[in-house]
Amino acid sequence: MIPAQFDYLAPTTVEEALAALGEHGDDAKILAGGQSLLPVLRMRLNAPEVVIDLGKIDSLRGIRDDGDAIVIGAMTQHSVVEHDPLVEEHAGLIHQAVEHLADVQIRHRGTFGGALAHADPAGDLGAPALALGAQFVIQGPGGTRTVEADDFFVDLFETAIGEDEILVAVRVPKHTGWGSCYEKFVRVAHQWPIVAVAATVKMEGGTIAEARIGLTNMGNTALRARASEAALVGQPATEEGVAAAAALAAEGTHPPSDLNGESAYRKHLATVLVRRAVLNAAGA
Amino acid sequence: MTRINLTVDGDKVADDVEPRMLLVQYLREKLGKTGTVIGCDTSNCGACTVHLDGTSVKSCNVLAVQADGAEVTTIEGLAQDGELHQVQESFRECHGLQCGFCTPGMIMQSIDLLKNNPKPSEQEIRVGLEGNLCRCTGYHNIVKSVQHAAAQGGAQ
């Protein structure tokens, strides 16, 4: 199938893009890498009158060191993030999640900011962004504001980005030296995870000093496994030490039931994957 | 209509296209490059894989207007002076196909894989071709073909 007709705009600056968004409002859709949007347009699940392509705005691409954080431009392709040494050193969890996101061709086109702004609860980047406490830099007609990861994901495919705003960058606080693991459970390679767990831990000796855990596809948004995070502090990185905390992984979640599994099955998966992810992240 | 200028298989082309036209449609319907096929229409199968500015993409998941200013290489642009590309030659040598429908995409993705990893392990080949489906399940010889191409000097 082919998309319904639309007008196409390709601004070369963020200001031009914001002006176009202001003019067309609800009728417009932002095109980043297009790896989620184009299937939606082709299946005619959405038919915007105007598509605003950010592909020609060079300032939205690239990854830079910003002291205590790294800054990833919203239009940076997944394959660039995947091979970036700064990301690997300071945000290992994102490195791991991106390595197994979709497939090579999709990673060449799809963008870091596009995937996060799309806010698919089964997407691979929401959980790592939550676990690492990412900050979302959003630009609108009135200037730029920063939204914390915990406030960014609002509901299914819905974020804190306003209708007249664009996500321009994501600041990821450095977690240098933290262990990390993205455990993804899929039935078929390159598909969306049935459940995935993003875990990053700070070790002191053989003990977990701090743990941050994000859950993928366990509800309408990516979620934190806060009960497990709290219970892990001070535990030894052993099967016994981690098991009790991992058993709390699904606390407070309402995962969906679909062809891939019932809600209760997902809750069980979350506990198993949190245990594996934390042990791997801790190097146990 | 939107004006686009791009290079396809070494030739400069310019056209007015509807913004909704997919790159694969443009290649097939406007340029007659039917070597690039449409397999699934859902971006899963990878049969339509081409190179856009040197990296592999699924051309059913790119708009023609997004390729404005870019360089596109299709399966039809690989052979030079009547000589098959090494990866094409290896797929022929190892019979890396059954019905052949997935072959253009498999070859284009294999070239991308070998460019980034000239000596891949069997597992790395399987992971690197994750986005390309063979409905005949002929993966065994496809993997052998990529190993053969790697041994022969690969992606060039």
GROMACS .gro file of C-alpha atoms in nm:
model
  440
    1MET     CA    1   0.000   0.000   0.000
    2ILE     CA    2   0.101   0.359  -0.043
    3PRO     CA    3   0.030   0.652   0.188
    4ALA     CA    4  -0.258   0.894   0.131
    5GLN     CA    5  -0.156   1.221  -0.030
    6PHE     CA    6   0.018   1.484   0.180
    7ASP     CA    7   0.217   1.801   0.132
    8TYR     CA    8   0.586   1.773   0.210
    9LEU     CA    9   0.804   2.032   0.382
   10ALA     CA   10   1.177   1.992   0.441
   11PRO     CA   11   1.294   2.283   0.660
   12THR     CA   12   1.668   2.329   0.713
   13THR     CA   13   1.652   2.486   1.061
   14VAL     CA   14   1.459   2.407   1.381
   15GLU     CA   15   1.305   2.756   1.368
   16GLU     CA   16   1.165   2.689   1.018
   17ALA     CA   17   1.032   2.355   1.134
   18LEU     CA   18   0.862   2.516   1.435
   19ALA     CA   19   0.708   2.783   1.211
   20ALA     CA   20   0.570   2.512   0.980
   21LEU     CA   21   0.437   2.322   1.280
   22GLY     CA   22   0.276   2.640   1.413
   23GLU     CA   23   0.108   2.703   1.080
   24HIS     CA   24  -0.027   2.351   1.021
   25GLY     CA   25  -0.076   2.237   1.380
   26ASP     CA   26  -0.291   1.928   1.411
   27ASP     CA   27  -0.282   1.858   1.039
   28ALA     CA   28   0.094   1.811   1.039
   29LYS     CA   29   0.311   1.517   1.136
   30ILE     CA   30   0.684   1.531   1.207
   31LEU     CA   31   0.899   1.291   1.004
   32ALA     CA   32   1.228   1.193   1.171
   33GLY     CA   33   1.383   0.871   1.036
   34GLY     CA   34   1.041   0.747   0.930
   35GLN     CA   35   1.090   0.385   1.032
   36SER     CA   36   0.773   0.390   1.244
   37LEU     CA   37   0.587   0.668   1.068
   38LEU     CA   38   0.609   0.532   0.714
   39PRO     CA   39   0.451   0.194   0.800
   40VAL     CA   40   0.174   0.386   0.977
   41LEU     CA   41   0.119   0.607   0.670
   42ARG     CA   42   0.133   0.311   0.433
   43MET     CA   43  -0.128   0.120   0.631
   44ARG     CA   44  -0.326   0.446   0.641
   45LEU     CA   45  -0.356   0.434   1.017
   46ASN     CA   46  -0.278   0.804   0.997
   47ALA     CA   47  -0.320   1.048   0.710
   48PRO     CA   48  -0.167   1.387   0.792
   49GLU     CA   49  -0.218   1.670   0.545
   50VAL     CA   50   0.138   1.789   0.588
   51VAL     CA   51   0.457   1.597   0.663
   52ILE     CA   52   0.744   1.803   0.805
   53ASP     CA   53   1.072   1.621   0.742
   54LEU     CA   54   1.353   1.706   0.987
   55GLY     CA   55   1.608   1.519   0.773
   56LYS     CA   56   1.772   1.831   0.634
   57ILE     CA   57   1.835   1.995   0.974
   58ASP     CA   58   2.202   1.911   1.033
   59SER     CA   59   2.212   2.066   1.382
   60LEU     CA   60   1.988   1.787   1.514
   61ARG     CA   61   2.250   1.521   1.443
   62GLY     CA   62   2.550   1.415   1.644
   63ILE     CA   63   2.665   1.312   1.989
   64ARG     CA   64   2.874   1.532   2.216
   65ASP     CA   65   3.034   1.530   2.558
   66ASP     CA   66   2.877   1.785   2.791
   67GLY     CA   67   3.070   1.734   3.114
   68ASP     CA   68   2.855   1.522   3.341
   69ALA     CA   69   2.630   1.411   3.054
   70ILE     CA   70   2.639   1.316   2.691
   71VAL     CA   71   2.401   1.489   2.452
   72ILE     CA   72   2.248   1.292   2.167
   73GLY     CA   73   2.091   1.497   1.887
   74ALA     CA   74   1.734   1.386   1.822
   75MET     CA   75   1.801   1.303   1.456
   76THR     CA   76   2.109   1.090   1.525
   77GLN     CA   77   2.058   0.752   1.361
   78HIS     CA   78   2.052   0.439   1.578
   79SER     CA   79   2.353   0.297   1.391
   80VAL     CA   80   2.555   0.606   1.486
   81VAL     CA   81   2.453   0.572   1.852
   82GLU     CA   82   2.533   0.200   1.836
   83HIS     CA   83   2.895   0.262   1.732
   84ASP     CA   84   2.963   0.578   1.931
   85PRO     CA   85   3.244   0.541   2.188
   86LEU     CA   86   3.097   0.807   2.423
   87VAL     CA   87   2.769   0.619   2.444
   88GLU     CA   88   2.943   0.289   2.503
   89GLU     CA   89   3.159   0.432   2.782
   90HIS     CA   90   2.909   0.652   2.964
   91ALA     CA   91   2.568   0.507   2.878
   92GLY     CA   92   2.637   0.138   2.826
   93LEU     CA   93   2.271   0.055   2.869
   94ILE     CA   94   2.176   0.259   2.561
   95HIS     CA   95   2.460   0.099   2.367
   96GLN     CA   96   2.327  -0.246   2.449
   97ALA     CA   97   1.963  -0.166   2.375
   98VAL     CA   98   2.041  -0.003   2.040
   99GLU     CA   99   2.258  -0.295   1.928
  100HIS     CA  100   1.949  -0.516   1.921
  101LEU     CA  101   1.691  -0.262   1.813
  102ALA     CA  102   1.498  -0.380   1.502
  103ASP     CA  103   1.749  -0.473   1.228
  104VAL     CA  104   2.050  -0.319   1.055
  105GLN     CA  105   1.859  -0.143   0.779
  106ILE     CA  106   1.612   0.010   1.025
  107ARG     CA  107   1.899   0.123   1.249
  108HIS     CA  108   2.060   0.301   0.953
  109ARG     CA  109   1.749   0.518   0.904
  110GLY     CA  110   1.570   0.527   1.237
  111THR     CA  111   1.662   0.802   1.481
  112PHE     CA  112   1.719   0.813   1.857
  113GLY     CA  113   1.483   1.106   1.913
  114GLY     CA  114   1.224   0.980   1.667
  115ALA     CA  115   1.192   0.648   1.845
  116LEU     CA  116   1.159   0.815   2.187
  117ALA     CA  117   0.908   1.073   2.062
  118HIS     CA  118   0.704   0.792   1.902
  119ALA     CA  119   0.678   0.645   2.256
  120ASP     CA  120   0.583   0.293   2.157
  121PRO     CA  121   0.576   0.107   2.492
  122ALA     CA  122   0.734  -0.190   2.311
  123GLY     CA  123   1.013   0.031   2.174
  124ASP     CA  124   1.362  -0.045   2.299
  125LEU     CA  125   1.473   0.303   2.407
  126GLY     CA  126   1.214   0.414   2.662
  127ALA     CA  127   1.327   0.176   2.937
  128PRO     CA  128   1.699   0.266   2.909
  129ALA     CA  129   1.610   0.637   2.898
  130LEU     CA  130   1.412   0.598   3.223
  131ALA     CA  131   1.680   0.389   3.390
  132LEU     CA  132   1.952   0.642   3.306
  133GLY     CA  133   1.739   0.942   3.403
  134ALA     CA  134   1.761   1.100   3.057
  135GLN     CA  135   1.655   1.462   3.013
  136PHE     CA  136   1.455   1.556   2.705
  137VAL     CA  137   1.540   1.889   2.545
  138ILE     CA  138   1.225   2.020   2.378
  139GLN     CA  139   1.206   2.334   2.167
  140GLY     CA  140   0.893   2.535   2.101
  141PRO     CA  141   0.798   2.884   1.985
  142GLY     CA  142   0.876   3.019   2.334
  143GLY     CA  143   1.221   2.864   2.360
  144THR     CA  144   1.370   2.547   2.500
  145ARG     CA  145   1.271   2.346   2.807
  146THR     CA  146   1.397   2.026   2.962
  147VAL     CA  147   1.173   1.741   3.076
  148GLU     CA  148   1.293   1.462   3.307
  149ALA     CA  149   1.252   1.105   3.182
  150ASP     CA  150   1.005   1.025   3.460
  151ASP     CA  151   0.774   1.299   3.326
  152PHE     CA  152   0.831   1.242   2.954
  153PHE     CA  153   0.622   0.933   2.880
  154VAL     CA  154   0.258   1.023   2.936
  155ASP     CA  155   0.055   0.742   2.780
  156LEU     CA  156   0.041   0.508   2.480
  157PHE     CA  157   0.228   0.690   2.197
  158GLU     CA  158   0.198   1.011   2.401
  159THR     CA  159   0.478   1.221   2.548
  160ALA     CA  160   0.528   1.556   2.715
  161ILE     CA  161   0.616   1.712   2.376
  162GLY     CA  162   0.354   1.979   2.302
  163GLU     CA  163   0.175   2.005   1.968
  164ASP     CA  164   0.383   2.309   1.874
  165GLU     CA  165   0.711   2.163   1.998
  166ILE     CA  166   0.995   1.943   1.869
  167LEU     CA  167   1.230   1.714   2.058
  168VAL     CA  168   1.578   1.843   1.968
  169ALA     CA  169   1.815   1.646   2.190
  170VAL     CA  170   1.840   1.400   2.477
  171ARG     CA  171   2.085   1.457   2.764
  172VAL     CA  172   2.198   1.135   2.923
  173PRO     CA  173   2.372   1.173   3.262
  174LYS     CA  174   2.699   0.980   3.256
  175HIS     CA  175   2.691   0.641   3.425
  176THR     CA  176   3.059   0.574   3.375
  177GLY     CA  177   3.168   0.250   3.533
  178TRP     CA  178   2.813   0.127   3.595
  179GLY     CA  179   2.737  -0.226   3.476
  180SER     CA  180   2.448  -0.257   3.236
  181CYS     CA  181   2.235  -0.514   3.060
  182TYR     CA  182   1.935  -0.502   2.827
  183GLU     CA  183   1.752  -0.833   2.843
  184LYS     CA  184   1.506  -0.862   2.558
  185PHE     CA  185   1.261  -1.147   2.518
  186VAL     CA  186   1.140  -1.196   2.161
  187ARG     CA  187   0.972  -1.483   1.983
  188VAL     CA  188   1.111  -1.387   1.642
  189ALA     CA  189   1.440  -1.205   1.576
  190HIS     CA  190   1.412  -0.832   1.496
  191GLN     CA  191   1.059  -0.801   1.635
  192TRP     CA  192   0.939  -0.586   1.922
  193PRO     CA  193   1.011  -0.736   2.261
  194ILE     CA  194   0.729  -0.921   2.436
  195VAL     CA  195   0.896  -0.785   2.750
  196ALA     CA  196   1.242  -0.636   2.792
  197VAL     CA  197   1.434  -0.513   3.095
  198ALA     CA  198   1.696  -0.241   3.103
  199ALA     CA  199   1.912  -0.263   3.414
  200THR     CA  200   2.214  -0.063   3.518
  201VAL     CA  201   2.390  -0.107   3.852
  202LYS     CA  202   2.666   0.061   4.046
  203MET     CA  203   2.878  -0.191   4.231
  204GLU     CA  204   3.087  -0.139   4.544
  205GLY     CA  205   3.293  -0.449   4.603
  206GLY     CA  206   3.052  -0.737   4.554
  207THR     CA  207   2.754  -0.530   4.669
  208ILE     CA  208   2.495  -0.340   4.468
  209ALA     CA  209   2.521   0.024   4.575
  210GLU     CA  210   2.254   0.152   4.337
  211ALA     CA  211   2.030  -0.004   4.072
  212ARG     CA  212   1.811   0.155   3.806
  213ILE     CA  213   1.570  -0.061   3.610
  214GLY     CA  214   1.341   0.020   3.316
  215LEU     CA  215   1.069  -0.208   3.180
  216THR     CA  216   0.966  -0.236   2.814
  217ASN     CA  217   0.612  -0.337   2.710
  218MET     CA  218   0.480  -0.373   3.063
  219GLY     CA  219   0.210  -0.109   3.029
  220ASN     CA  220   0.105   0.194   2.825
  221THR     CA  221   0.449   0.351   2.868
  222ALA     CA  222   0.799   0.241   2.953
  223LEU     CA  223   0.816   0.206   3.332
  224ARG     CA  224   1.061   0.199   3.623
  225ALA     CA  225   1.071  -0.112   3.841
  226ARG     CA  226   1.101   0.098   4.155
  227ALA     CA  227   1.027  -0.175   4.408
  228SER     CA  228   1.308  -0.389   4.265
  229GLU     CA  229   1.544  -0.090   4.249
  230ALA     CA  230   1.492  -0.015   4.620
  231ALA     CA  231   1.519  -0.379   4.726
  232LEU     CA  232   1.848  -0.430   4.542
  233VAL     CA  233   2.042  -0.165   4.734
  234GLY     CA  234   2.297  -0.331   4.961
  235GLN     CA  235   2.237  -0.677   4.823
  236PRO     CA  236   2.522  -0.903   4.712
  237ALA     CA  237   2.530  -0.972   4.337
  238THR     CA  238   2.435  -1.337   4.376
  239GLU     CA  239   2.133  -1.542   4.267
  240GLU     CA  240   2.002  -1.536   4.625
  241GLY     CA  241   2.077  -1.168   4.677
  242VAL     CA  242   1.894  -1.061   4.361
  243ALA     CA  243   1.605  -1.309   4.352
  244ALA     CA  244   1.385  -1.145   4.617
  245ALA     CA  245   1.420  -0.800   4.459
  246ALA     CA  246   1.355  -0.936   4.110
  247ALA     CA  247   1.032  -1.097   4.233
  248LEU     CA  248   0.898  -0.741   4.287
  249ALA     CA  249   0.963  -0.637   3.925
  250ALA     CA  250   0.601  -0.635   3.811
  251GLU     CA  251   0.469  -0.451   4.117
  252GLY     CA  252   0.227  -0.179   4.011
  253THR     CA  253   0.238  -0.268   3.641
  254HIS     CA  254  -0.057  -0.342   3.413
  255PRO     CA  255   0.094  -0.517   3.111
  256PRO     CA  256  -0.119  -0.586   2.804
  257SER     CA  257  -0.255  -0.924   2.693
  258ASP     CA  258  -0.214  -1.004   2.325
  259LEU     CA  259  -0.125  -1.286   2.086
  260ASN     CA  260   0.228  -1.300   2.229
  261GLY     CA  261   0.119  -1.352   2.587
  262GLU     CA  262  -0.126  -1.285   2.866
  263SER     CA  263  -0.074  -1.006   3.112
  264ALA     CA  264   0.014  -1.255   3.387
  265TYR     CA  265   0.273  -1.416   3.160
  266ARG     CA  266   0.437  -1.078   3.104
  267LYS     CA  267   0.445  -1.016   3.479
  268HIS     CA  268   0.623  -1.345   3.526
  269LEU     CA  269   0.864  -1.266   3.242
  270ALA     CA  270   0.949  -0.932   3.401
  271THR     CA  271   1.063  -1.102   3.722
  272VAL     CA  272   1.278  -1.352   3.533
  273LEU     CA  273   1.432  -1.089   3.306
  274VAL     CA  274   1.504  -0.847   3.591
  275ARG     CA  275   1.691  -1.122   3.773
  276ARG     CA  276   1.896  -1.205   3.461
  277ALA     CA  277   1.956  -0.843   3.368
  278VAL     CA  278   2.070  -0.737   3.716
  279LEU     CA  279   2.303  -1.036   3.753
  280ASN     CA  280   2.452  -0.971   3.408
  281ALA     CA  281   2.485  -0.599   3.476
  282ALA     CA  282   2.658  -0.675   3.806
  283GLY     CA  283   2.900  -0.904   3.625
  284ALA     CA  284   2.790  -1.202   3.835
  285MET     CA  285   0.478   1.748  -0.682
  286THR     CA  286   0.826   1.790  -0.540
  287ARG     CA  287   1.143   1.816  -0.744
  288ILE     CA  288   1.416   1.566  -0.657
  289ASN     CA  289   1.772   1.527  -0.783
  290LEU     CA  290   1.965   1.213  -0.705
  291THR     CA  291   2.215   0.965  -0.841
  292VAL     CA  292   2.096   0.611  -0.905
  293ASP     CA  293   2.346   0.341  -0.998
  294GLY     CA  294   2.588   0.609  -1.115
  295ASP     CA  295   2.339   0.803  -1.328
  296LYS     CA  296   2.214   1.147  -1.232
  297VAL     CA  297   1.834   1.167  -1.240
  298ALA     CA  298   1.586   1.448  -1.175
  299ASP     CA  299   1.209   1.410  -1.143
  300ASP     CA  300   0.893   1.564  -1.009
  301VAL     CA  301   0.738   1.315  -0.770
  302GLU     CA  302   0.441   1.301  -0.538
  303PRO     CA  303   0.571   1.333  -0.181
  304ARG     CA  304   0.394   1.009  -0.088
  305MET     CA  305   0.587   0.808  -0.347
  306LEU     CA  306   0.807   0.546  -0.181
  307LEU     CA  307   1.168   0.515  -0.293
  308VAL     CA  308   1.106   0.157  -0.407
  309GLN     CA  309   0.814   0.270  -0.621
  310TYR     CA  310   1.026   0.544  -0.771
  311LEU     CA  311   1.304   0.299  -0.858
  312ARG     CA  312   1.066   0.045  -1.009
  313GLU     CA  313   0.795   0.255  -1.169
  314LYS     CA  314   0.978   0.571  -1.275
  315LEU     CA  315   1.324   0.434  -1.348
  316GLY     CA  316   1.225   0.078  -1.446
  317LYS     CA  317   1.473  -0.071  -1.201
  318THR     CA  318   1.260  -0.375  -1.123
  319GLY     CA  319   1.560  -0.565  -0.987
  320THR     CA  320   1.465  -0.413  -0.652
  321VAL     CA  321   1.153  -0.599  -0.546
  322ILE     CA  322   0.869  -0.540  -0.300
  323GLY     CA  323   0.827  -0.839  -0.074
  324CYS     CA  324   0.610  -0.759   0.225
  325ASP     CA  325   0.499  -0.396   0.228
  326THR     CA  326   0.545  -0.394   0.605
  327SER     CA  327   0.922  -0.321   0.628
  328ASN     CA  328   0.987  -0.667   0.767
  329CYS     CA  329   1.130  -0.868   0.481
  330GLY     CA  330   1.419  -0.661   0.346
  331ALA     CA  331   1.370  -0.771  -0.018
  332CYS     CA  332   1.368  -0.404  -0.124
  333THR     CA  333   1.706  -0.325   0.040
  334VAL     CA  334   1.919  -0.071  -0.150
  335HIS     CA  335   2.213   0.147  -0.046
  336LEU     CA  336   2.138   0.510   0.031
  337ASP     CA  337   2.458   0.715   0.056
  338GLY     CA  338   2.649   0.395   0.116
  339THR     CA  339   2.437   0.229   0.385
  340SER     CA  340   2.163  -0.030   0.351
  341VAL     CA  341   1.800   0.083   0.386
  342LYS     CA  342   1.462  -0.072   0.316
  343SER     CA  343   1.345   0.129   0.017
  344CYS     CA  344   0.977   0.064   0.099
  345ASN     CA  345   1.040   0.258   0.420
  346VAL     CA  346   1.193   0.569   0.264
  347LEU     CA  347   1.010   0.834   0.065
  348ALA     CA  348   1.155   0.923  -0.274
  349VAL     CA  349   1.168   1.287  -0.159
  350GLN     CA  350   1.390   1.184   0.133
  351ALA     CA  351   1.646   1.058  -0.120
  352ASP     CA  352   1.680   1.406  -0.270
  353GLY     CA  353   2.050   1.483  -0.310
  354ALA     CA  354   2.150   1.127  -0.224
  355GLU     CA  355   2.333   0.850  -0.401
  356VAL     CA  356   2.136   0.528  -0.442
  357THR     CA  357   2.281   0.192  -0.542
  358THR     CA  358   2.048  -0.093  -0.636
  359ILE     CA  359   2.120  -0.455  -0.721
  360GLU     CA  360   2.135  -0.335  -1.085
  361GLY     CA  361   2.428  -0.108  -1.016
  362LEU     CA  362   2.661  -0.371  -0.871
  363ALA     CA  363   2.803  -0.542  -1.179
  364GLN     CA  364   3.079  -0.346  -1.350
  365ASP     CA  365   3.165  -0.391  -1.719
  366GLY     CA  366   2.972  -0.715  -1.735
  367GLU     CA  367   3.151  -0.858  -1.430
  368LEU     CA  368   2.935  -0.961  -1.137
  369HIS     CA  369   3.012  -0.812  -0.796
  370GLN     CA  370   3.195  -1.062  -0.573
  371VAL     CA  371   2.891  -1.108  -0.350
  372GLN     CA  372   2.670  -1.177  -0.654
  373GLU     CA  373   2.929  -1.422  -0.780
  374SER     CA  374   2.938  -1.596  -0.441
  375PHE     CA  375   2.559  -1.630  -0.425
  376ARG     CA  376   2.578  -1.794  -0.770
  377GLU     CA  377   2.871  -2.015  -0.675
  378CYS     CA  378   2.714  -2.138  -0.349
  379HIS     CA  379   2.358  -2.143  -0.481
  380GLY     CA  380   2.253  -1.891  -0.215
  381LEU     CA  381   1.895  -1.885  -0.337
  382GLN     CA  382   1.593  -2.099  -0.396
  383CYS     CA  383   1.311  -1.901  -0.560
  384GLY     CA  384   1.536  -1.594  -0.580
  385PHE     CA  385   1.285  -1.333  -0.467
  386CYS     CA  386   1.476  -1.230  -0.154
  387THR     CA  387   1.812  -1.241  -0.335
  388PRO     CA  388   1.850  -0.873  -0.436
  389GLY     CA  389   1.791  -0.764  -0.076
  390MET     CA  390   2.009  -1.042   0.066
  391ILE     CA  391   2.296  -0.938  -0.160
  392MET     CA  392   2.262  -0.566  -0.085
  393GLN     CA  393   2.252  -0.634   0.291
  394SER     CA  394   2.543  -0.880   0.269
  395ILE     CA  395   2.756  -0.612   0.104
  396ASP     CA  396   2.671  -0.370   0.385
  397LEU     CA  397   2.756  -0.638   0.640
  398LEU     CA  398   3.093  -0.720   0.481
  399LYS     CA  399   3.181  -0.353   0.449
  400ASN     CA  400   3.152  -0.314   0.829
  401ASN     CA  401   3.281  -0.659   0.918
  402PRO     CA  402   3.500  -0.814   0.645
  403LYS     CA  403   3.545  -1.145   0.832
  404PRO     CA  404   3.215  -1.219   1.003
  405SER     CA  405   3.148  -1.537   1.199
  406GLU     CA  406   2.849  -1.749   1.103
  407GLN     CA  407   2.655  -1.602   1.395
  408GLU     CA  408   2.747  -1.247   1.291
  409ILE     CA  409   2.622  -1.319   0.939
  410ARG     CA  410   2.291  -1.450   1.072
  411VAL     CA  411   2.248  -1.147   1.297
  412GLY     CA  412   2.357  -0.908   1.022
  413LEU     CA  413   2.093  -1.050   0.788
  414GLU     CA  414   1.824  -1.043   1.059
  415GLY     CA  415   1.620  -0.792   0.862
  416ASN     CA  416   1.606  -1.006   0.550
  417LEU     CA  417   1.360  -1.292   0.528
  418CYS     CA  418   1.382  -1.591   0.292
  419ARG     CA  419   1.037  -1.742   0.255
  420CYS     CA  420   1.195  -2.061   0.111
  421THR     CA  421   1.400  -2.084   0.433
  422GLY     CA  422   1.715  -2.113   0.225
  423TYR     CA  423   1.932  -1.950   0.488
  424HIS     CA  424   2.194  -2.223   0.497
  425ASN     CA  425   2.334  -2.149   0.152
  426ILE     CA  426   2.285  -1.777   0.194
  427VAL     CA  427   2.517  -1.787   0.496
  428LYS     CA  428   2.763  -2.001   0.297
  429SER     CA  429   2.753  -1.748   0.014
  430VAL     CA  430   2.844  -1.464   0.248
  431GLN     CA  431   3.128  -1.672   0.397
  432HIS     CA  432   3.247  -1.745   0.044
  433ALA     CA  433   3.235  -1.377  -0.049
  434ALA     CA  434   3.428  -1.287   0.268
  435ALA     CA  435   3.697  -1.540   0.183
  436GLN     CA  436   3.722  -1.394  -0.168
  437GLY     CA  437   3.778  -1.041  -0.042
  438GLY     CA  438   3.419  -0.943   0.018
  439ALA     CA  439   3.249  -0.615  -0.019
  440GLN     CA  440   3.451  -0.438  -0.284
   0.00000   0.00000   0.00000
